[in-house]
GROMACS .gro file of C-alpha atoms in nm:
model
  455
    1MET     CA    1  -3.585  -1.555  -3.176
    2SER     CA    2  -3.607  -1.356  -2.852
    3ALA     CA    3  -3.518  -0.988  -2.833
    4THR     CA    4  -3.213  -1.079  -2.623
    5ALA     CA    5  -3.092  -1.332  -2.879
    6LYS     CA    6  -3.141  -1.083  -3.162
    7ALA     CA    7  -2.941  -0.821  -2.973
    8ALA     CA    8  -2.660  -1.071  -2.914
    9GLU     CA    9  -2.658  -1.166  -3.281
   10GLN     CA   10  -2.630  -0.799  -3.378
   11THR     CA   11  -2.351  -0.745  -3.127
   12PHE     CA   12  -2.134  -1.021  -3.272
   13THR     CA   13  -2.208  -0.970  -3.642
   14PRO     CA   14  -1.876  -0.930  -3.826
   15SER     CA   15  -1.800  -0.580  -3.949
   16SER     CA   16  -1.894  -0.499  -4.306
   17PHE     CA   17  -1.570  -0.302  -4.337
   18GLU     CA   18  -1.355  -0.451  -4.612
   19PRO     CA   19  -1.006  -0.531  -4.475
   20THR     CA   20  -0.816  -0.470  -4.798
   21PRO     CA   21  -0.444  -0.396  -4.756
   22ASN     CA   22  -0.469  -0.034  -4.864
   23ASN     CA   23  -0.804   0.060  -4.714
   24LEU     CA   24  -0.727   0.368  -4.507
   25GLU     CA   25  -1.050   0.408  -4.311
   26ALA     CA   26  -0.984   0.196  -4.001
   27PHE     CA   27  -0.679   0.387  -3.877
   28TRP     CA   28  -0.777   0.705  -3.688
   29MET     CA   29  -0.451   0.894  -3.741
   30PRO     CA   30  -0.299   1.106  -3.463
   31PHE     CA   31  -0.247   1.482  -3.502
   32THR     CA   32  -0.364   1.452  -3.864
   33ALA     CA   33  -0.640   1.600  -4.078
   34ASN     CA   34  -0.770   1.249  -4.149
   35ARG     CA   35  -1.011   1.332  -4.431
   36GLN     CA   36  -0.758   1.554  -4.603
   37PHE     CA   37  -0.482   1.294  -4.575
   38LYS     CA   38  -0.697   1.003  -4.690
   39SER     CA   39  -0.806   1.192  -5.000
   40LYS     CA   40  -0.440   1.204  -5.108
   41PRO     CA   41  -0.227   0.985  -4.879
   42ARG     CA   42   0.146   1.021  -4.827
   43LEU     CA   43   0.275   0.671  -4.747
   44PHE     CA   44   0.626   0.559  -4.656
   45VAL     CA   45   0.728   0.196  -4.703
   46ALA     CA   46   1.103   0.195  -4.632
   47ALA     CA   47   1.381   0.406  -4.483
   48GLU     CA   48   1.758   0.410  -4.500
   49GLY     CA   49   2.013   0.668  -4.392
   50MET     CA   50   1.876   1.016  -4.459
   51HIS     CA   51   1.584   0.904  -4.677
   52TYR     CA   52   1.238   0.754  -4.672
   53THR     CA   53   1.096   0.564  -4.969
   54THR     CA   54   0.733   0.626  -5.060
   55ILE     CA   55   0.484   0.368  -5.180
   56GLU     CA   56   0.540   0.508  -5.531
   57ASN     CA   57   0.914   0.433  -5.489
   58ARG     CA   58   1.017   0.800  -5.456
   59LYS     CA   59   1.301   0.903  -5.225
   60VAL     CA   60   1.217   1.168  -4.964
   61LEU     CA   61   1.494   1.341  -4.771
   62ASP     CA   62   1.412   1.330  -4.400
   63GLY     CA   63   1.443   1.684  -4.268
   64THR     CA   64   1.278   1.602  -3.935
   65ALA     CA   65   1.440   1.278  -3.811
   66GLY     CA   66   1.095   1.120  -3.831
   67LEU     CA   67   0.937   1.309  -3.542
   68TRP     CA   68   1.254   1.450  -3.382
   69CYS     CA   69   1.360   1.097  -3.290
   70VAL     CA   70   1.569   0.918  -3.558
   71ASN     CA   71   1.885   1.101  -3.457
   72ALA     CA   72   2.131   0.842  -3.589
   73GLY     CA   73   1.957   0.802  -3.924
   74HIS     CA   74   1.735   0.525  -4.054
   75GLY     CA   75   1.799   0.155  -4.102
   76ARG     CA   76   2.066   0.111  -3.836
   77LYS     CA   77   2.161  -0.257  -3.851
   78LYS     CA   78   2.322  -0.255  -3.507
   79ILE     CA   79   1.987  -0.158  -3.358
   80SER     CA   80   1.778  -0.403  -3.559
   81GLU     CA   81   2.023  -0.685  -3.488
   82ALA     CA   82   2.017  -0.610  -3.115
   83VAL     CA   83   1.637  -0.609  -3.119
   84ALA     CA   84   1.621  -0.935  -3.316
   85LYS     CA   85   1.866  -1.105  -3.081
   86GLN     CA   86   1.675  -0.991  -2.773
   87ILE     CA   87   1.331  -1.095  -2.897
   88GLN     CA   88   1.465  -1.443  -2.973
   89GLN     CA   89   1.628  -1.472  -2.633
   90MET     CA   90   1.348  -1.321  -2.421
   91ASP     CA   91   1.051  -1.133  -2.560
   92TYR     CA   92   0.922  -0.984  -2.235
   93ALA     CA   93   0.999  -0.967  -1.866
   94PRO     CA   94   0.803  -0.786  -1.594
   95ALA     CA   95   0.965  -0.494  -1.417
   96PHE     CA   96   0.741  -0.521  -1.108
   97GLN     CA   97   0.937  -0.706  -0.836
   98MET     CA   98   1.146  -0.871  -1.111
   99GLY     CA   99   1.429  -0.755  -1.333
  100GLN     CA  100   1.642  -0.830  -1.635
  101PRO     CA  101   2.005  -0.726  -1.687
  102SER     CA  102   1.975  -0.486  -1.981
  103SER     CA  103   1.747  -0.247  -1.792
  104PHE     CA  104   2.014  -0.193  -1.525
  105GLU     CA  105   2.290  -0.163  -1.785
  106LEU     CA  106   2.096   0.094  -1.986
  107ALA     CA  107   2.009   0.299  -1.678
  108SER     CA  108   2.373   0.302  -1.572
  109ARG     CA  109   2.492   0.411  -1.914
  110LEU     CA  110   2.233   0.687  -1.937
  111THR     CA  111   2.326   0.843  -1.604
  112HIS     CA  112   2.673   0.912  -1.747
  113LEU     CA  113   2.517   1.141  -2.010
  114VAL     CA  114   2.347   1.381  -1.770
  115PRO     CA  115   2.514   1.639  -1.547
  116GLY     CA  116   2.533   1.660  -1.170
  117ASP     CA  117   2.371   1.401  -0.948
  118LEU     CA  118   2.089   1.296  -1.182
  119ASP     CA  119   2.180   0.943  -1.085
  120HIS     CA  120   1.854   0.750  -1.112
  121VAL     CA  121   1.636   0.653  -1.408
  122PHE     CA  122   1.268   0.555  -1.416
  123PHE     CA  123   1.173   0.397  -1.751
  124THR     CA  124   0.853   0.478  -1.940
  125ASN     CA  125   0.730   0.417  -2.294
  126SER     CA  126   0.697   0.767  -2.440
  127GLY     CA  127   0.754   1.134  -2.378
  128SER     CA  128   0.397   1.176  -2.261
  129GLU     CA  129   0.442   0.902  -2.001
  130SER     CA  130   0.774   1.054  -1.898
  131VAL     CA  131   0.608   1.388  -1.829
  132ASP     CA  132   0.322   1.241  -1.627
  133THR     CA  133   0.575   1.029  -1.437
  134ALA     CA  134   0.791   1.331  -1.354
  135LEU     CA  135   0.489   1.529  -1.235
  136LYS     CA  136   0.381   1.241  -1.011
  137ILE     CA  137   0.732   1.201  -0.871
  138ALA     CA  138   0.740   1.573  -0.793
  139LEU     CA  139   0.408   1.561  -0.609
  140ALA     CA  140   0.498   1.244  -0.421
  141TYR     CA  141   0.843   1.378  -0.328
  142HIS     CA  142   0.697   1.673  -0.142
  143ARG     CA  143   0.452   1.443   0.031
  144VAL     CA  144   0.721   1.207   0.160
  145LYS     CA  145   0.918   1.513   0.271
  146GLY     CA  146   0.622   1.623   0.484
  147GLN     CA  147   0.514   1.904   0.251
  148GLY     CA  148   0.197   1.750   0.111
  149ALA     CA  149   0.041   2.093   0.054
  150ARG     CA  150   0.276   2.142  -0.241
  151THR     CA  151   0.038   2.026  -0.512
  152ARG     CA  152   0.046   2.308  -0.767
  153LEU     CA  153   0.224   2.258  -1.098
  154ILE     CA  154   0.354   2.544  -1.314
  155GLY     CA  155   0.390   2.509  -1.689
  156ARG     CA  156   0.436   2.766  -1.962
  157GLU     CA  157   0.224   2.916  -2.238
  158ARG     CA  158   0.297   2.748  -2.571
  159GLY     CA  159   0.470   2.464  -2.389
  160TYR     CA  160   0.425   2.108  -2.517
  161HIS     CA  161   0.454   1.823  -2.271
  162GLY     CA  162   0.285   1.534  -2.448
  163VAL     CA  163  -0.079   1.431  -2.447
  164GLY     CA  164  -0.142   1.274  -2.105
  165PHE     CA  165  -0.378   1.464  -1.878
  166GLY     CA  166  -0.082   1.588  -1.675
  167GLY     CA  167   0.107   1.693  -1.985
  168ILE     CA  168  -0.176   1.887  -2.146
  169SER     CA  169  -0.259   2.048  -1.811
  170VAL     CA  170   0.089   2.198  -1.772
  171GLY     CA  171   0.120   2.243  -2.149
  172GLY     CA  172   0.017   2.567  -2.308
  173ILE     CA  173  -0.088   2.490  -2.666
  174VAL     CA  174  -0.454   2.583  -2.692
  175ALA     CA  175  -0.564   2.324  -2.947
  176ASN     CA  176  -0.421   2.044  -2.732
  177ARG     CA  177  -0.625   2.157  -2.430
  178LYS     CA  178  -0.956   2.304  -2.535
  179PHE     CA  179  -1.150   1.984  -2.608
  180PHE     CA  180  -1.074   1.805  -2.283
  181GLY     CA  181  -1.244   1.995  -2.004
  182PRO     CA  182  -1.090   2.159  -1.698
  183LEU     CA  183  -0.791   1.919  -1.679
  184LEU     CA  184  -0.584   1.911  -1.357
  185ASN     CA  185  -0.660   2.154  -1.079
  186GLY     CA  186  -0.403   2.393  -0.937
  187VAL     CA  187  -0.203   2.451  -1.254
  188ASP     CA  188  -0.068   2.790  -1.356
  189HIS     CA  189   0.143   2.904  -1.650
  190LEU     CA  190   0.443   3.126  -1.709
  191PRO     CA  191   0.436   3.351  -2.016
  192HIS     CA  192   0.612   3.223  -2.326
  193THR     CA  193   0.925   3.401  -2.446
  194HIS     CA  194   0.843   3.450  -2.814
  195ASN     CA  195   0.843   3.813  -2.928
  196LEU     CA  196   0.885   3.897  -3.295
  197GLU     CA  197   0.916   4.269  -3.229
  198LYS     CA  198   1.214   4.219  -2.998
  199ASN     CA  199   1.380   3.900  -3.120
  200ALA     CA  200   1.297   3.836  -3.486
  201PHE     CA  201   1.590   3.689  -3.681
  202SER     CA  202   1.812   3.657  -3.373
  203LYS     CA  203   2.108   3.428  -3.425
  204GLY     CA  204   2.140   3.190  -3.134
  205GLN     CA  205   1.973   3.271  -2.804
  206PRO     CA  206   1.778   3.598  -2.804
  207GLU     CA  207   1.915   3.890  -2.605
  208TRP     CA  208   1.570   4.004  -2.490
  209GLY     CA  209   1.340   3.814  -2.256
  210ALA     CA  210   1.530   3.690  -1.950
  211HIS     CA  211   1.310   3.913  -1.734
  212LEU     CA  212   1.009   3.699  -1.825
  213ALA     CA  213   1.138   3.442  -1.576
  214ASP     CA  214   1.053   3.692  -1.302
  215ASP     CA  215   0.686   3.615  -1.360
  216LEU     CA  216   0.748   3.302  -1.158
  217GLU     CA  217   0.789   3.530  -0.855
  218ARG     CA  218   0.445   3.676  -0.927
  219ILE     CA  219   0.295   3.325  -0.941
  220VAL     CA  220   0.468   3.232  -0.615
  221THR     CA  221   0.329   3.545  -0.451
  222LEU     CA  222  -0.020   3.468  -0.582
  223HIS     CA  223  -0.034   3.106  -0.464
  224ASP     CA  224   0.236   3.097  -0.193
  225ALA     CA  225   0.547   2.885  -0.236
  226SER     CA  226   0.420   2.630   0.017
  227THR     CA  227   0.158   2.517  -0.237
  228ILE     CA  228   0.384   2.480  -0.543
  229ALA     CA  229   0.545   2.144  -0.623
  230ALA     CA  230   0.723   2.194  -0.954
  231VAL     CA  231   0.789   2.404  -1.261
  232ILE     CA  232   0.819   2.223  -1.594
  233ILE     CA  233   0.966   2.382  -1.907
  234GLU     CA  234   1.140   2.278  -2.227
  235PRO     CA  235   1.495   2.417  -2.253
  236VAL     CA  236   1.410   2.474  -2.620
  237ALA     CA  237   1.037   2.467  -2.692
  238GLY     CA  238   1.017   2.240  -2.996
  239SER     CA  239   0.664   2.145  -3.094
  240THR     CA  240   0.532   2.499  -3.062
  241GLY     CA  241   0.774   2.623  -3.328
  242VAL     CA  242   1.134   2.607  -3.201
  243LEU     CA  243   1.148   2.885  -2.940
  244LEU     CA  244   1.494   2.942  -2.795
  245PRO     CA  245   1.546   3.051  -2.434
  246PRO     CA  246   1.661   3.412  -2.393
  247LYS     CA  247   2.009   3.447  -2.249
  248GLY     CA  248   1.995   3.405  -1.873
  249TYR     CA  249   1.630   3.293  -1.869
  250LEU     CA  250   1.681   2.932  -1.765
  251GLN     CA  251   1.931   3.035  -1.499
  252LYS     CA  252   1.677   3.274  -1.349
  253ILE     CA  253   1.409   3.005  -1.340
  254ARG     CA  254   1.651   2.776  -1.154
  255GLN     CA  255   1.738   3.049  -0.902
  256ILE     CA  256   1.375   3.125  -0.825
  257CYS     CA  257   1.292   2.756  -0.783
  258ASP     CA  258   1.584   2.715  -0.544
  259LYS     CA  259   1.476   3.019  -0.345
  260HIS     CA  260   1.127   2.878  -0.285
  261GLY     CA  261   1.198   2.504  -0.260
  262ILE     CA  262   1.025   2.427  -0.592
  263LEU     CA  263   1.141   2.136  -0.809
  264LEU     CA  264   1.250   2.220  -1.163
  265ILE     CA  265   1.167   1.972  -1.440
  266PHE     CA  266   1.331   2.000  -1.782
  267ASP     CA  267   1.127   1.836  -2.057
  268GLU     CA  268   1.405   1.714  -2.286
  269VAL     CA  269   1.206   1.476  -2.500
  270ILE     CA  270   1.331   1.674  -2.801
  271THR     CA  271   1.657   1.825  -2.677
  272GLY     CA  272   1.780   1.505  -2.513
  273PHE     CA  273   2.041   1.286  -2.685
  274GLY     CA  274   2.238   1.541  -2.879
  275ARG     CA  275   1.994   1.762  -3.064
  276LEU     CA  276   2.174   2.078  -2.943
  277GLY     CA  277   2.523   1.929  -2.971
  278SER     CA  278   2.543   1.827  -2.605
  279PRO     CA  279   2.394   1.509  -2.459
  280PHE     CA  280   2.120   1.712  -2.287
  281GLY     CA  281   2.008   2.073  -2.276
  282ALA     CA  282   2.075   2.083  -1.902
  283GLU     CA  283   2.447   2.051  -1.967
  284HIS     CA  284   2.434   2.272  -2.275
  285PHE     CA  285   2.280   2.566  -2.089
  286GLY     CA  286   2.458   2.499  -1.761
  287VAL     CA  287   2.141   2.456  -1.555
  288LEU     CA  288   2.085   2.151  -1.335
  289PRO     CA  289   1.715   2.058  -1.301
  290ASP     CA  290   1.579   1.819  -1.042
  291LEU     CA  291   1.411   1.592  -1.297
  292ILE     CA  292   1.461   1.543  -1.671
  293THR     CA  293   1.213   1.376  -1.905
  294CYS     CA  294   1.329   1.214  -2.227
  295ALA     CA  295   1.220   0.971  -2.500
  296LYS     CA  296   1.255   0.995  -2.884
  297GLY     CA  297   1.632   0.976  -2.938
  298LEU     CA  298   1.672   0.726  -2.654
  299THR     CA  299   1.616   0.436  -2.897
  300ASN     CA  300   1.656   0.627  -3.225
  301GLY     CA  301   1.280   0.589  -3.265
  302ALA     CA  302   1.316   0.215  -3.329
  303VAL     CA  303   1.115   0.099  -3.026
  304PRO     CA  304   0.893   0.318  -2.805
  305MET     CA  305   1.074   0.412  -2.484
  306GLY     CA  306   1.105   0.705  -2.247
  307ALA     CA  307   1.271   0.782  -1.918
  308VAL     CA  308   1.283   1.022  -1.625
  309PHE     CA  309   1.612   1.116  -1.460
  310ALA     CA  310   1.593   1.206  -1.091
  311ARG     CA  311   1.852   1.369  -0.871
  312LYS     CA  312   1.995   1.174  -0.580
  313HIS     CA  313   1.812   1.363  -0.307
  314ILE     CA  314   1.477   1.285  -0.472
  315TYR     CA  315   1.546   0.913  -0.498
  316ASP     CA  316   1.687   0.902  -0.148
  317ALA     CA  317   1.378   1.072  -0.005
  318PHE     CA  318   1.164   0.782  -0.127
  319MET     CA  319   1.410   0.517  -0.009
  320GLU     CA  320   1.423   0.669   0.339
  321SER     CA  321   1.050   0.726   0.385
  322SER     CA  322   0.933   0.366   0.416
  323ALA     CA  323   1.031   0.022   0.537
  324GLU     CA  324   1.288  -0.167   0.331
  325ASN     CA  325   1.035  -0.429   0.214
  326ALA     CA  326   0.775  -0.166   0.112
  327ILE     CA  327   0.713  -0.029  -0.236
  328GLU     CA  328   0.851   0.325  -0.231
  329LEU     CA  329   0.664   0.466  -0.534
  330PHE     CA  330   0.328   0.329  -0.646
  331HIS     CA  331   0.377   0.400  -1.013
  332GLY     CA  332   0.492   0.213  -1.323
  333TYR     CA  333   0.393   0.059  -1.655
  334THR     CA  334   0.355  -0.294  -1.787
  335TYR     CA  335   0.620  -0.213  -2.045
  336SER     CA  336   0.862  -0.017  -1.823
  337ALA     CA  337   1.218  -0.123  -1.917
  338HIS     CA  338   1.088  -0.361  -2.183
  339PRO     CA  339   1.375  -0.593  -2.284
  340ILE     CA  340   1.342  -0.513  -2.654
  341ALA     CA  341   1.335  -0.139  -2.589
  342CYS     CA  342   1.641  -0.173  -2.366
  343ALA     CA  343   1.822  -0.360  -2.642
  344ALA     CA  344   1.741  -0.081  -2.886
  345GLY     CA  345   1.843   0.181  -2.632
  346LEU     CA  346   2.180   0.020  -2.561
  347ALA     CA  347   2.258  -0.018  -2.933
  348THR     CA  348   2.157   0.342  -2.997
  349GLN     CA  349   2.377   0.479  -2.718
  350ARG     CA  350   2.675   0.283  -2.856
  351ILE     CA  351   2.621   0.436  -3.199
  352TYR     CA  352   2.611   0.787  -3.055
  353ARG     CA  353   2.935   0.721  -2.866
  354ASP     CA  354   3.129   0.525  -3.129
  355GLU     CA  355   3.045   0.760  -3.416
  356GLY     CA  356   3.075   1.082  -3.215
  357LEU     CA  357   2.735   1.198  -3.335
  358PHE     CA  358   2.687   1.465  -3.067
  359GLU     CA  359   3.023   1.612  -3.166
  360ARG     CA  360   2.913   1.595  -3.527
  361VAL     CA  361   2.612   1.810  -3.443
  362ARG     CA  362   2.837   2.073  -3.288
  363ALA     CA  363   3.064   2.071  -3.593
  364ILE     CA  364   2.792   2.112  -3.854
  365ALA     CA  365   2.561   2.342  -3.655
  366PRO     CA  366   2.718   2.669  -3.784
  367TYR     CA  367   2.668   2.560  -4.146
  368TRP     CA  368   2.309   2.464  -4.062
  369SER     CA  369   2.246   2.801  -3.897
  370ASP     CA  370   2.388   2.995  -4.192
  371ALA     CA  371   2.164   2.799  -4.430
  372VAL     CA  372   1.857   2.874  -4.218
  373HIS     CA  373   1.929   3.246  -4.195
  374ALA     CA  374   1.996   3.267  -4.569
  375LEU     CA  375   1.615   3.253  -4.606
  376LYS     CA  376   1.587   3.599  -4.450
  377GLY     CA  377   1.413   3.846  -4.679
  378ARG     CA  378   1.203   3.591  -4.863
  379ARG     CA  379   0.835   3.661  -4.902
  380ASN     CA  380   0.615   3.554  -4.606
  381VAL     CA  381   0.911   3.471  -4.379
  382VAL     CA  382   0.870   3.665  -4.052
  383ASP     CA  383   1.133   3.493  -3.838
  384LEU     CA  384   1.414   3.239  -3.851
  385ARG     CA  385   1.546   3.044  -3.553
  386ALA     CA  386   1.831   2.794  -3.553
  387TYR     CA  387   2.025   2.620  -3.278
  388GLY     CA  388   2.218   2.294  -3.282
  389LEU     CA  389   2.041   2.085  -3.545
  390VAL     CA  390   1.698   2.237  -3.508
  391ALA     CA  391   1.532   2.525  -3.691
  392GLY     CA  392   1.206   2.716  -3.700
  393ILE     CA  393   1.100   2.905  -4.012
  394GLU     CA  394   0.801   3.117  -3.919
  395LEU     CA  395   0.567   3.227  -4.195
  396SER     CA  396   0.308   3.501  -4.192
  397PRO     CA  397  -0.049   3.365  -4.172
  398ARG     CA  398  -0.308   3.408  -4.443
  399ASP     CA  399  -0.603   3.624  -4.346
  400GLY     CA  400  -0.873   3.402  -4.198
  401ALA     CA  401  -0.679   3.081  -4.263
  402PRO     CA  402  -0.426   3.016  -3.987
  403GLY     CA  403  -0.187   2.734  -4.065
  404ALA     CA  404  -0.292   2.704  -4.430
  405ARG     CA  405   0.026   2.852  -4.574
  406ALA     CA  406   0.248   2.619  -4.371
  407TYR     CA  407   0.035   2.319  -4.467
  408ASP     CA  408   0.076   2.406  -4.834
  409ALA     CA  409   0.451   2.414  -4.772
  410LEU     CA  410   0.434   2.064  -4.617
  411VAL     CA  411   0.258   1.917  -4.920
  412ALA     CA  412   0.480   2.098  -5.169
  413ALA     CA  413   0.792   1.979  -4.986
  414PHE     CA  414   0.673   1.618  -4.989
  415ASP     CA  415   0.602   1.640  -5.360
  416ALA     CA  416   0.954   1.781  -5.406
  417GLY     CA  417   1.111   1.494  -5.210
  418LEU     CA  418   1.159   1.661  -4.870
  419LEU     CA  419   0.997   1.579  -4.536
  420ILE     CA  420   0.931   1.882  -4.316
  421ARG     CA  421   0.719   1.929  -4.004
  422ILE     CA  422   0.480   2.214  -3.946
  423THR     CA  423   0.331   2.356  -3.629
  424GLY     CA  424   0.093   2.646  -3.672
  425GLU     CA  425   0.267   2.880  -3.916
  426THR     CA  426   0.616   2.748  -3.843
  427ILE     CA  427   0.817   2.499  -4.045
  428ALA     CA  428   1.015   2.300  -3.788
  429MET     CA  429   1.329   2.120  -3.902
  430SER     CA  430   1.534   1.864  -3.706
  431PRO     CA  431   1.732   1.631  -3.934
  432PRO     CA  432   1.925   1.317  -3.838
  433PHE     CA  433   2.275   1.383  -3.705
  434ILE     CA  434   2.433   1.202  -4.002
  435ILE     CA  435   2.332   1.491  -4.228
  436GLU     CA  436   2.598   1.624  -4.462
  437ARG     CA  437   2.647   1.968  -4.611
  438LYS     CA  438   2.505   1.855  -4.945
  439ASP     CA  439   2.185   1.749  -4.766
  440ILE     CA  440   2.161   2.086  -4.594
  441ASP     CA  441   2.208   2.260  -4.928
  442ARG     CA  442   1.932   2.054  -5.083
  443ILE     CA  443   1.694   2.112  -4.792
  444PHE     CA  444   1.721   2.489  -4.804
  445GLU     CA  445   1.734   2.519  -5.183
  446THR     CA  446   1.408   2.323  -5.190
  447LEU     CA  447   1.253   2.529  -4.911
  448ALA     CA  448   1.354   2.856  -5.075
  449LYS     CA  449   1.174   2.759  -5.396
  450ILE     CA  450   0.866   2.643  -5.206
  451ILE     CA  451   0.847   2.956  -4.992
  452ASP     CA  452   0.882   3.177  -5.298
  453ARG     CA  453   0.585   3.003  -5.458
  454LEU     CA  454   0.352   3.024  -5.156
  455ASP     CA  455   0.071   3.274  -5.204
   0.00000   0.00000   0.00000
């Protein structure tokens, strides 16, 4: 046999990996300590209402709505039935130069949830894609307006904007950035607003920190406004540990952007669809951005989907800059406005409306906040933050072992039948909106015992 034939034979030799149902090796898990997990896996096999069921048939109370996304609770038949009906009728349709009715219906319904003239929706498949899409729209907008020198993007320290190259460039979480080289050019960052000395154990929005928005003026002076396209921030920074905006901070950012002709992007992948008790953080805080990114709660986590809302003047700029038969924006995805995702999105929005789930968040939020702040004074707790149906419980780090104490809390909570999320030294909580007071009591009784036992 020739050397070439031998090489070909080696190339197409079947893998020796044994494809047994419970072999865990093949799946390279995201944002997971793979070796640690696979030595003692935590596997879910079913979900209903407020609970997951593990492979050992244990019930686990979902304190995080999956990953901030299952806002209406698990096992929603109206969503699964809508998905099943759609996949039987039409499994896929292209969104390039073609259309299908549910995408237009969903876009129309969504624009009624956002404030002001955020009248247009561009569909994506995730929060990360939504962020990269919004950044590209911002850059292209200035170009079609004859201001092509506006190419700089401003993010914020400790910000999380997904895992695309655009998102990690404007993001400010070190571990998400350090392995991937220089990233995008021309990106700068505002300081984060977290300050334990000034704001620890604040109830609601902190009083201190609005002045940190003024650092945007310093960045504008450094680079010149004519080079800056957009600022992107989360109204509430979720994945970095639930950091609330100081009173007046978001308003100042908006004012400075307006002064210098800079677009303001709100990343509402977490805060969108009721997490704060309002449909979106933009309405909740009374600040109108130029673009909003969303995902997660759009489909209740049932089918991947994201979206970008754009104000009328942005959409119109593209429509007016080219001939009627020309493509206005050279951007999109194979699965943009996927029929099955649209079906899930429409069913989800009906559930939110018919069951008044955003109003339910507002009604139960004070009880949630009181339960969070009842943990004050417990050993290793250095801060507590609660707003809407989200909470951050910040623990002190162990010497030389950052994140270890919070990880131990994650494992202990799972063993005790509670799903929590951790980020650094913070326990982040974001339960489904169907949560009841008895569930809140159980969550924080369990957490109190776990925290007391942490060394």
